[in-house]
mmCIF file of C-alpha atoms and ligand atoms in Angstrom:
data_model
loop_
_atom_site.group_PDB
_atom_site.id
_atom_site.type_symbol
_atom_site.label_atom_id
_atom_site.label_comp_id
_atom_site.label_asym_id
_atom_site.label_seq_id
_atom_site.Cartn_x
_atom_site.Cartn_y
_atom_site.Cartn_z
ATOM 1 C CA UNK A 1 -18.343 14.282 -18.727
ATOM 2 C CA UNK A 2 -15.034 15.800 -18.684
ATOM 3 C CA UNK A 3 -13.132 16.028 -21.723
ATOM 4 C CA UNK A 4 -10.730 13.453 -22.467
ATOM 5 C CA UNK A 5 -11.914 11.401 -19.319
ATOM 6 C CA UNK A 6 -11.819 7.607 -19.885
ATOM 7 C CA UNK A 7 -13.888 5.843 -17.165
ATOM 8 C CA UNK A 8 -11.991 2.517 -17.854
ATOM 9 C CA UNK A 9 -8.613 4.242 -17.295
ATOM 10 C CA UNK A 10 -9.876 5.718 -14.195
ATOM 11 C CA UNK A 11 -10.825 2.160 -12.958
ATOM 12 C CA UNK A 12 -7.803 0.619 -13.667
ATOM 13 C CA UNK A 13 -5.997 3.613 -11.636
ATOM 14 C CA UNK A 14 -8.317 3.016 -8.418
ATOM 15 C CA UNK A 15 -7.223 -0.408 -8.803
ATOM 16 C CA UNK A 16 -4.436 -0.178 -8.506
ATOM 17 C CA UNK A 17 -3.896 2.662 -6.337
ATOM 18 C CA UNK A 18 -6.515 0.469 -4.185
ATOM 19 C CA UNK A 19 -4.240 -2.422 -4.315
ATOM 20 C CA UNK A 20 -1.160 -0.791 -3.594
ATOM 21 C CA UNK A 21 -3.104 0.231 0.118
ATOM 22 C CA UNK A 22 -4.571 -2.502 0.550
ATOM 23 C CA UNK A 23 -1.500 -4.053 0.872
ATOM 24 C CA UNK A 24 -0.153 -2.093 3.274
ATOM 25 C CA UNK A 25 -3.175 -2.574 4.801
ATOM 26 C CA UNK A 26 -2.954 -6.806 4.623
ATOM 27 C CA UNK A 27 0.380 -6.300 6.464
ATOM 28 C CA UNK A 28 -0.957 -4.793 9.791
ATOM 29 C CA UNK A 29 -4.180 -6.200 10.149
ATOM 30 C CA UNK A 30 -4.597 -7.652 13.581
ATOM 31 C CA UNK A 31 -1.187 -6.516 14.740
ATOM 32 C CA UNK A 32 -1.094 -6.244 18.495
ATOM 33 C CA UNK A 33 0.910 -2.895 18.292
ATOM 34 C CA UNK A 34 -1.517 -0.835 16.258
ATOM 35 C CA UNK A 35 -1.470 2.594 17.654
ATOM 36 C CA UNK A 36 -5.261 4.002 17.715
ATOM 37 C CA UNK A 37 -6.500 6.890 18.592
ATOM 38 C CA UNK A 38 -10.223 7.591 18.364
ATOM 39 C CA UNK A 39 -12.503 10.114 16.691
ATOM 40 C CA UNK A 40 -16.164 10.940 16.836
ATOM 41 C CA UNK A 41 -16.668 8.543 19.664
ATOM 42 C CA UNK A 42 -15.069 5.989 22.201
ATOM 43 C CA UNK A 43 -15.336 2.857 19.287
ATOM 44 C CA UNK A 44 -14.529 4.800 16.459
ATOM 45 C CA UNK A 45 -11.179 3.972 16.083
ATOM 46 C CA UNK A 46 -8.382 5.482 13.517
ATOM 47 C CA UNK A 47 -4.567 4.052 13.635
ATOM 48 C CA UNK A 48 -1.970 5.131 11.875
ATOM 49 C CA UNK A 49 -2.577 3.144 9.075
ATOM 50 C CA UNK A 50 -5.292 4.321 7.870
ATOM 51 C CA UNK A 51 -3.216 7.732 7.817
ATOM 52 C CA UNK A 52 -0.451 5.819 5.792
ATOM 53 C CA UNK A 53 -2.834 4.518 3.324
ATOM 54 C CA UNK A 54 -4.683 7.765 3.001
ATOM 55 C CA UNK A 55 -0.838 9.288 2.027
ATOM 56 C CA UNK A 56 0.081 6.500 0.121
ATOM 57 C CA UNK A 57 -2.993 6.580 -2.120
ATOM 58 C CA UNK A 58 -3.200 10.415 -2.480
ATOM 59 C CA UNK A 59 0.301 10.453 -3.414
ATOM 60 C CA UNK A 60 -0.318 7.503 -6.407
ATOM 61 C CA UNK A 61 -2.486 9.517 -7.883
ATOM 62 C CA UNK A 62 -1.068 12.879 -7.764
ATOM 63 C CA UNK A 63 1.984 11.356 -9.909
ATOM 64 C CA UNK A 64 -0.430 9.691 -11.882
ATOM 65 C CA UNK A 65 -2.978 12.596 -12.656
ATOM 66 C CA UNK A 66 -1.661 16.135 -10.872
ATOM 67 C CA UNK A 67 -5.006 17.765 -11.874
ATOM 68 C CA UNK A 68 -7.030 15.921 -9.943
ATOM 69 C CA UNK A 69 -8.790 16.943 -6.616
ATOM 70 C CA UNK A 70 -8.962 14.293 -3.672
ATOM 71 C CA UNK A 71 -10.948 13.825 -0.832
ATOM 72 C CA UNK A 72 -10.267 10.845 2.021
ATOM 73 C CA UNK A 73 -12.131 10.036 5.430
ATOM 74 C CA UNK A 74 -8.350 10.816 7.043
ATOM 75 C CA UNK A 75 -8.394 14.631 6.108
ATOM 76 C CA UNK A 76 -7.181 14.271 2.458
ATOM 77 C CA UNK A 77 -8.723 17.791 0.557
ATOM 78 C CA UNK A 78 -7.064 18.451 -2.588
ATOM 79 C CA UNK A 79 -9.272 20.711 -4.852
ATOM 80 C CA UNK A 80 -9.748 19.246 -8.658
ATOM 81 C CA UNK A 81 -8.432 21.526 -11.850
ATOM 82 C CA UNK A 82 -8.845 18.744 -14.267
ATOM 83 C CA UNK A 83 -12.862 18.008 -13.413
ATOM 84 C CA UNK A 84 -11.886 14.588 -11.758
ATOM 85 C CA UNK A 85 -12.307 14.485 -7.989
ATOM 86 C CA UNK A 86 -11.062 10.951 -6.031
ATOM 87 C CA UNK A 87 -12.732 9.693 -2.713
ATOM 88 C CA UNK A 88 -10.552 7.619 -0.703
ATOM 89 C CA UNK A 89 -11.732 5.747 2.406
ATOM 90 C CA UNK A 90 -8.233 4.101 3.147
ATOM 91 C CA UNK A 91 -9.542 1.391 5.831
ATOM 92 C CA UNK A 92 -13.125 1.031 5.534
ATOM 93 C CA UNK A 93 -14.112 -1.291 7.910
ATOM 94 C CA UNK A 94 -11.193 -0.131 10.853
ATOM 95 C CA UNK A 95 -12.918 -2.232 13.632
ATOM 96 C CA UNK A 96 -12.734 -5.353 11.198
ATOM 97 C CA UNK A 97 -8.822 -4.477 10.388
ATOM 98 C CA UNK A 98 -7.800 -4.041 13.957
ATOM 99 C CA UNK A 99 -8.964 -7.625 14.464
ATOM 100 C CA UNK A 100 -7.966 -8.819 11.637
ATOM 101 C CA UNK A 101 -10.839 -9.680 10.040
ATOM 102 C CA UNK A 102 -11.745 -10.615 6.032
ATOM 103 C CA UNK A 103 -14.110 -6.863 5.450
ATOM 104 C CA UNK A 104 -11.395 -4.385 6.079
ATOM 105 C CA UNK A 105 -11.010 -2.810 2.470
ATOM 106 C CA UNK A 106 -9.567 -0.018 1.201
ATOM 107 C CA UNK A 107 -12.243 2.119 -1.421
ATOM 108 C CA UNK A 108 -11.290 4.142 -4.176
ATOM 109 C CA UNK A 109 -14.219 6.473 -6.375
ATOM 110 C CA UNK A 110 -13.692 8.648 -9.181
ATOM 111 C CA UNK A 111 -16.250 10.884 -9.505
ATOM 112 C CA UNK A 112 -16.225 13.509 -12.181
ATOM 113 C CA UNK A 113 -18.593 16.744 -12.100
ATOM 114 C CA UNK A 114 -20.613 15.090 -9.088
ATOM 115 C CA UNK A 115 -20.898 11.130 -10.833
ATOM 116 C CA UNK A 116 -18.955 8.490 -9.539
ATOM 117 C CA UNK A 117 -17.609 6.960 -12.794
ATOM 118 C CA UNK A 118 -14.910 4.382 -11.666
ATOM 119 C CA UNK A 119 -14.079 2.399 -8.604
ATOM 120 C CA UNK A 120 -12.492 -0.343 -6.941
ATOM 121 C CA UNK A 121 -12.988 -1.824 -3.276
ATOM 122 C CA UNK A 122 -10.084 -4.331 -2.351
ATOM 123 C CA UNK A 123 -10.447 -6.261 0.395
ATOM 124 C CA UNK A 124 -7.081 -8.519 0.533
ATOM 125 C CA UNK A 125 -8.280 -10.480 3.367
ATOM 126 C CA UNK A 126 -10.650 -12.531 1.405
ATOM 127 C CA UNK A 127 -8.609 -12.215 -1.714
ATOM 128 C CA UNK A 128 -10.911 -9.504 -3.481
ATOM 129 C CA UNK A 129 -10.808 -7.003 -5.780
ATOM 130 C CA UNK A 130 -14.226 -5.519 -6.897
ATOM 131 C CA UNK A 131 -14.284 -2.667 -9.931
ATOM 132 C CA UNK A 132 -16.543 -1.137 -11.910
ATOM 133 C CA UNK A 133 -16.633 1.640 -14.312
ATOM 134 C CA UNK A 134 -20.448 3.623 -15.431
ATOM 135 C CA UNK A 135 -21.729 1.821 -18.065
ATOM 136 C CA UNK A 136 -18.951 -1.200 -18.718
ATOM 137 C CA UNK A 137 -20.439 -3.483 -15.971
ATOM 138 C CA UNK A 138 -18.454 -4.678 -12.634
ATOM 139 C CA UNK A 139 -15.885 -7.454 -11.908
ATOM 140 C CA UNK A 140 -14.577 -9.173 -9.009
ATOM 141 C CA UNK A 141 -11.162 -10.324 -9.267
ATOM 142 C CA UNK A 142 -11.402 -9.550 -13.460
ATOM 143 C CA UNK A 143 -14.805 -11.813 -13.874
ATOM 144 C CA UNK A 144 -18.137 -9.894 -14.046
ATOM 145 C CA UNK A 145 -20.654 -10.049 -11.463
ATOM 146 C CA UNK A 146 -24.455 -9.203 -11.184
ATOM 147 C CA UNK A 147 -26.563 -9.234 -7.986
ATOM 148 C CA UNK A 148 -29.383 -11.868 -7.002
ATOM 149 C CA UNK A 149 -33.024 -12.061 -8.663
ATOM 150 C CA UNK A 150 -34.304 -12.645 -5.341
ATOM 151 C CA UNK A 151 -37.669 -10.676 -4.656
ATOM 152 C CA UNK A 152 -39.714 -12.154 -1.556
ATOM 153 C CA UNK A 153 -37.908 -10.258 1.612
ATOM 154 C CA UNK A 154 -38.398 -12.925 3.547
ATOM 155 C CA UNK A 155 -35.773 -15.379 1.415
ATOM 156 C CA UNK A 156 -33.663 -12.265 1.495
ATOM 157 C CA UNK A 157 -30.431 -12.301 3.005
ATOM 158 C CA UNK A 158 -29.850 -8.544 4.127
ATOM 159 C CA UNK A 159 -26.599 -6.568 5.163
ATOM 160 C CA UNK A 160 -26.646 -3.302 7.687
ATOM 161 C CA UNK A 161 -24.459 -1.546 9.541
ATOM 162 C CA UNK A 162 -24.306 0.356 13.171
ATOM 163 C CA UNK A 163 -22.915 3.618 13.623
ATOM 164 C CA UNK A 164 -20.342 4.331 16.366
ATOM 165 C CA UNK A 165 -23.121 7.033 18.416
ATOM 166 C CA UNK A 166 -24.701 5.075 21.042
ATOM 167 C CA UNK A 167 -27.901 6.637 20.252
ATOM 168 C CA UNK A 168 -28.121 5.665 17.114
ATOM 169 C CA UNK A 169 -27.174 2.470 17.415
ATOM 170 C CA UNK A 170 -29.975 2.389 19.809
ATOM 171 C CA UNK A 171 -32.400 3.227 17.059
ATOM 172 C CA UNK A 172 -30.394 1.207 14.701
ATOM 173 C CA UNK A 173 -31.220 -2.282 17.299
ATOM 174 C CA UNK A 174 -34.753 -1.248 17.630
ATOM 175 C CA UNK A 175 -35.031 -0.729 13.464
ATOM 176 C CA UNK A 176 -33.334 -4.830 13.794
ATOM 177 C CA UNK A 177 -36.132 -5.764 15.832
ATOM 178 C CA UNK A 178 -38.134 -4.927 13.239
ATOM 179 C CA UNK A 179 -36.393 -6.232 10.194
ATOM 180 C CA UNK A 180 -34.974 -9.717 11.789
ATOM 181 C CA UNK A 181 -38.071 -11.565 11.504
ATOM 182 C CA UNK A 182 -39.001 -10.319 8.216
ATOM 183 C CA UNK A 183 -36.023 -11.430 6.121
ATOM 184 C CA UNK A 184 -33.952 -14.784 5.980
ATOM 185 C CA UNK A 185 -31.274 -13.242 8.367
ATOM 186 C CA UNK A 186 -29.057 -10.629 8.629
ATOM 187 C CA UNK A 187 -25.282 -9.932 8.010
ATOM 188 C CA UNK A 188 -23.062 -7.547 9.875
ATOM 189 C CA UNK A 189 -19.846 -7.838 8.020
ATOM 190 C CA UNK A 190 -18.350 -4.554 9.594
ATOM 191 C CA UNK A 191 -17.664 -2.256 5.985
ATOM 192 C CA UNK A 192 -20.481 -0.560 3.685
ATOM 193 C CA UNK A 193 -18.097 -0.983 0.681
ATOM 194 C CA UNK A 194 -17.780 -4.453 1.268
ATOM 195 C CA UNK A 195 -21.647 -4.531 2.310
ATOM 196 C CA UNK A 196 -22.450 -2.981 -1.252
ATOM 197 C CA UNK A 197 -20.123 -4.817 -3.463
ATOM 198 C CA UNK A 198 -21.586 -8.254 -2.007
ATOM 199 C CA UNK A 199 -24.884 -6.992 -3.208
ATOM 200 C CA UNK A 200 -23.340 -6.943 -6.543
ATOM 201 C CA UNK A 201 -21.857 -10.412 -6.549
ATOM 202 C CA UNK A 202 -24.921 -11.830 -4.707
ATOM 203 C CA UNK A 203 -23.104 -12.547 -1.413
ATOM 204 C CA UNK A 204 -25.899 -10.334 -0.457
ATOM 205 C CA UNK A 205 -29.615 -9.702 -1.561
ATOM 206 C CA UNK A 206 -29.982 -6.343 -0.015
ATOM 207 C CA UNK A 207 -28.768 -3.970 2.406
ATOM 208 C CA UNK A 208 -29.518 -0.758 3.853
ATOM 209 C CA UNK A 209 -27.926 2.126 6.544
ATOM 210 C CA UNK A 210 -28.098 5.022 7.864
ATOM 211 C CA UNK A 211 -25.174 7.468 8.595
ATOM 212 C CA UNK A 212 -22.478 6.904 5.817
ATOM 213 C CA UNK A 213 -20.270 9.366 4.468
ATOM 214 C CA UNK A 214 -19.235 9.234 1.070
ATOM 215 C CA UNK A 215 -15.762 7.414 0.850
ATOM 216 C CA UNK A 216 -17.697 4.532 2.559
ATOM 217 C CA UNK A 217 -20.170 4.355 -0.337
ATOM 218 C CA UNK A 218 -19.333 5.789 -3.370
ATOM 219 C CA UNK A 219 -16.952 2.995 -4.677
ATOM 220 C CA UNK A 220 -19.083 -0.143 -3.791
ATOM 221 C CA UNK A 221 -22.480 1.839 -4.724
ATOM 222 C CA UNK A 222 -21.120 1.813 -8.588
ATOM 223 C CA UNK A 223 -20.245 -1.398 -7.589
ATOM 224 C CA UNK A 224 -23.187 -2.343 -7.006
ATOM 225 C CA UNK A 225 -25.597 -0.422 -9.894
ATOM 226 C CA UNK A 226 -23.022 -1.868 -12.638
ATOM 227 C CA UNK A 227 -23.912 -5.400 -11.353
ATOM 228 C CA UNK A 228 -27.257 -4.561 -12.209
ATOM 229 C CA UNK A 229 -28.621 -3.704 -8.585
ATOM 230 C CA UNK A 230 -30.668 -0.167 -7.596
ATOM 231 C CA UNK A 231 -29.305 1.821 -5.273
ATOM 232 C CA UNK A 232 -30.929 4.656 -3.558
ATOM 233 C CA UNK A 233 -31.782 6.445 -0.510
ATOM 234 C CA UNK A 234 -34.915 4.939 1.623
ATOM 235 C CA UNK A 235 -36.710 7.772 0.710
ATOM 236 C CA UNK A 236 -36.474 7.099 -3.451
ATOM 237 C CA UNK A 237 -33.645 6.492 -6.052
ATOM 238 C CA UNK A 238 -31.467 9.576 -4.970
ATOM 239 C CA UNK A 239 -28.673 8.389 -3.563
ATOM 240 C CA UNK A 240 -27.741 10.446 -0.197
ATOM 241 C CA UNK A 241 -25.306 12.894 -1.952
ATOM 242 C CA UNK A 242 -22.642 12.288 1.029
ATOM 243 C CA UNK A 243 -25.283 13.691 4.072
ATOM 244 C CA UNK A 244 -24.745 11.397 6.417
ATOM 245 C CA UNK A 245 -28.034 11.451 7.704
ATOM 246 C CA UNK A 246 -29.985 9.435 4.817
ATOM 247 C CA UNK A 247 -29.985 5.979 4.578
ATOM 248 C CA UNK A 248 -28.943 4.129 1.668
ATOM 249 C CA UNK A 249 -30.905 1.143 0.338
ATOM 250 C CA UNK A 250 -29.124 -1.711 -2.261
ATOM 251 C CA UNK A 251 -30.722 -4.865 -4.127
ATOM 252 C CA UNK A 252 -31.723 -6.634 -6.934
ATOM 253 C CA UNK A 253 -34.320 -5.078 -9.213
ATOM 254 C CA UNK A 254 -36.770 -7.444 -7.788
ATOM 255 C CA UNK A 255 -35.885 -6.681 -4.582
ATOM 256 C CA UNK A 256 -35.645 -3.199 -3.880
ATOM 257 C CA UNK A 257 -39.143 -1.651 -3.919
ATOM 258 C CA UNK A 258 -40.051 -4.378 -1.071
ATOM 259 C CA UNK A 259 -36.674 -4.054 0.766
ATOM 260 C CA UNK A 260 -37.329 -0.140 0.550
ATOM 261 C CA UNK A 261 -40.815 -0.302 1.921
ATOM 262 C CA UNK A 262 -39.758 -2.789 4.866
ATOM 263 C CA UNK A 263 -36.860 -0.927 6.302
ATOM 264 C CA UNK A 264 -38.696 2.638 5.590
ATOM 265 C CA UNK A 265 -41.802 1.176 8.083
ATOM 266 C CA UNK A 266 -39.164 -0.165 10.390
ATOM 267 C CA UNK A 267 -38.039 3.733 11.077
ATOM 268 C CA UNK A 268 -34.013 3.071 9.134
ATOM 269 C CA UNK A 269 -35.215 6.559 7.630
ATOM 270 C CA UNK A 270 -34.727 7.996 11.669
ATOM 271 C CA UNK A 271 -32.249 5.796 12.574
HETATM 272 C C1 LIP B 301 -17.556 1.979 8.821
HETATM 273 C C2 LIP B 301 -18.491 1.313 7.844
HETATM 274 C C3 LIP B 301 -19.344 0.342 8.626
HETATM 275 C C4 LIP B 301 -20.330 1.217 9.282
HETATM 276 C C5 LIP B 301 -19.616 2.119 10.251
HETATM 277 C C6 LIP B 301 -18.461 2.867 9.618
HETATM 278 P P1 LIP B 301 -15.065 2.976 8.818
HETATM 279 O O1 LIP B 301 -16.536 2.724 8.173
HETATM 280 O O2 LIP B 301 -18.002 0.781 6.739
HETATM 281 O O3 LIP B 301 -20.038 -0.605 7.850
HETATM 282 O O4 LIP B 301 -21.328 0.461 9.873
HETATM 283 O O5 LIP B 301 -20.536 3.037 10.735
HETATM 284 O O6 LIP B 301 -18.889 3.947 8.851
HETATM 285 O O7 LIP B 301 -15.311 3.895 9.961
HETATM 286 O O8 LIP B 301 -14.554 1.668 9.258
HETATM 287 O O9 LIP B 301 -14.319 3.574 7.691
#
């Protein structure tokens, strides 16, 4: 690791750089007079305060660590001299905010040399602050969490997400179609981070999805692992590395390999 790089320091920092957005965030959510603009496709929505946040974070932790590089879903690209590179995802879950639905979170990650060491996903909606830092365990709201011992798929209750391409949420239905009847039922709570981080505290057994970028993973992945889950890619235990074309797989230790299997022969690899 970086020299003089404290993994519970950076944690605190994306705590409360995360809190400081996400309550920004709070304030708008649901407001009738959002302006939103969209970006790869028709329901992929960005407003401008996911822009806000994205500035608001950024500049926290410029004046808190100017060496740093950061990287955010809104265009943030601020190359690292100090080894410590952020990823911001400012409003994960932007359908869920513009409703103003409990999901919407705001992710911080800090990754050094290609790790993610320290996070925190706050979703203010539901009154939560998840954190974690490699190797010291993960908390929601200050108390640690660890993910279910659930292992038969069918008493499994799973999480997944659609993308915003109408073809691959086509593929993403039919991979449903398969999965629905072979788990206890399925959650679509509208954010990865939030997604991963409920595998942590057991709000979840498992979950799986194809198509993330980074931002929408890295914080509530570490999440996740530090409340004793395994997460990796349906394809094995390396996570995607960012390309959003693998999908990542979370759950219990006596969960996964199953999980894994089942959404790998339901085609989530292709979706
Ligand atoms: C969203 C995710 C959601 C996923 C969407 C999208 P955004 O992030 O968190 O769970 O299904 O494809 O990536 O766009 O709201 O930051």
């Amino acid at each position: 690791m970086a020299q003089g790089v404290d993994p519970l320091e950076l944690r605190d920092l994306a705590v409360a750089v995360a809190t400081l957005g996400a309550d920004r965030m709070a304030a708008r959510a649901g407001a009738r007079d959002l302006r939103v603009v969209t970006k790869t496709t028709a329901t992929d929505p960005v407003t401008e305060v996911d822009r806000e946040v994205e500035d608001l974070i950024v500049s926290a932790l410029v004046a808190a660590r100017p060496g740093d590089g950061a990287v955010g879903e809104e265009g943030a690209d601020r190359p690292s001299a100090s080894g410590v590179r952020w990823l911001v995802d400012p409003i994960d879950g932007t359908v869920d905010f513009l409703y103003g639905i409990p999901g919407c979170n705001v992710s911080v990650a800090a990754e050094v040399e290609g790790t993610v060491v320290a996070g925190a996903v706050v979703d203010p909606l539901h009154g939560d602050a998840f954190a974690a830092a490699q190797g010291l365990g993960a908390t929601r709201n200050g108390t640690p969490i660890a993910c279910t011992t659930v292992a038969d798929p069918a008493l499994a209750l799973i999480g997944t997400g659609f993308g915003y391409d109408p073809a691959r949420r086509r593929r993403q239905a039919q991979v449903l179609v398969e999965v629905l009847p072979q788990v206890r039922d399925i959650r679509r709570v509208g954010a990865a981070a939030i997604d991963l981080c409920w595998v942590g505290c057991g709000r979840l057994d498992g979950y799986y999805e194809r198509g993330l970028q980074v931002w929408d993973w890295a914080a509530g992945a570490l999440v996740a692992t530090e409340a004793g889950s395994v997460v990796g890619s349906v394809d094995g235990l390396n996570l995607p590395g960012g390309l959003p074309d693998a999908c990542i797989v979370a759950a219990g230790p006596a969960l996964f390999e199953s999980l894994r299997t089942l959404v790998a022969d339901a085609g989530a690899g292709r979706a």
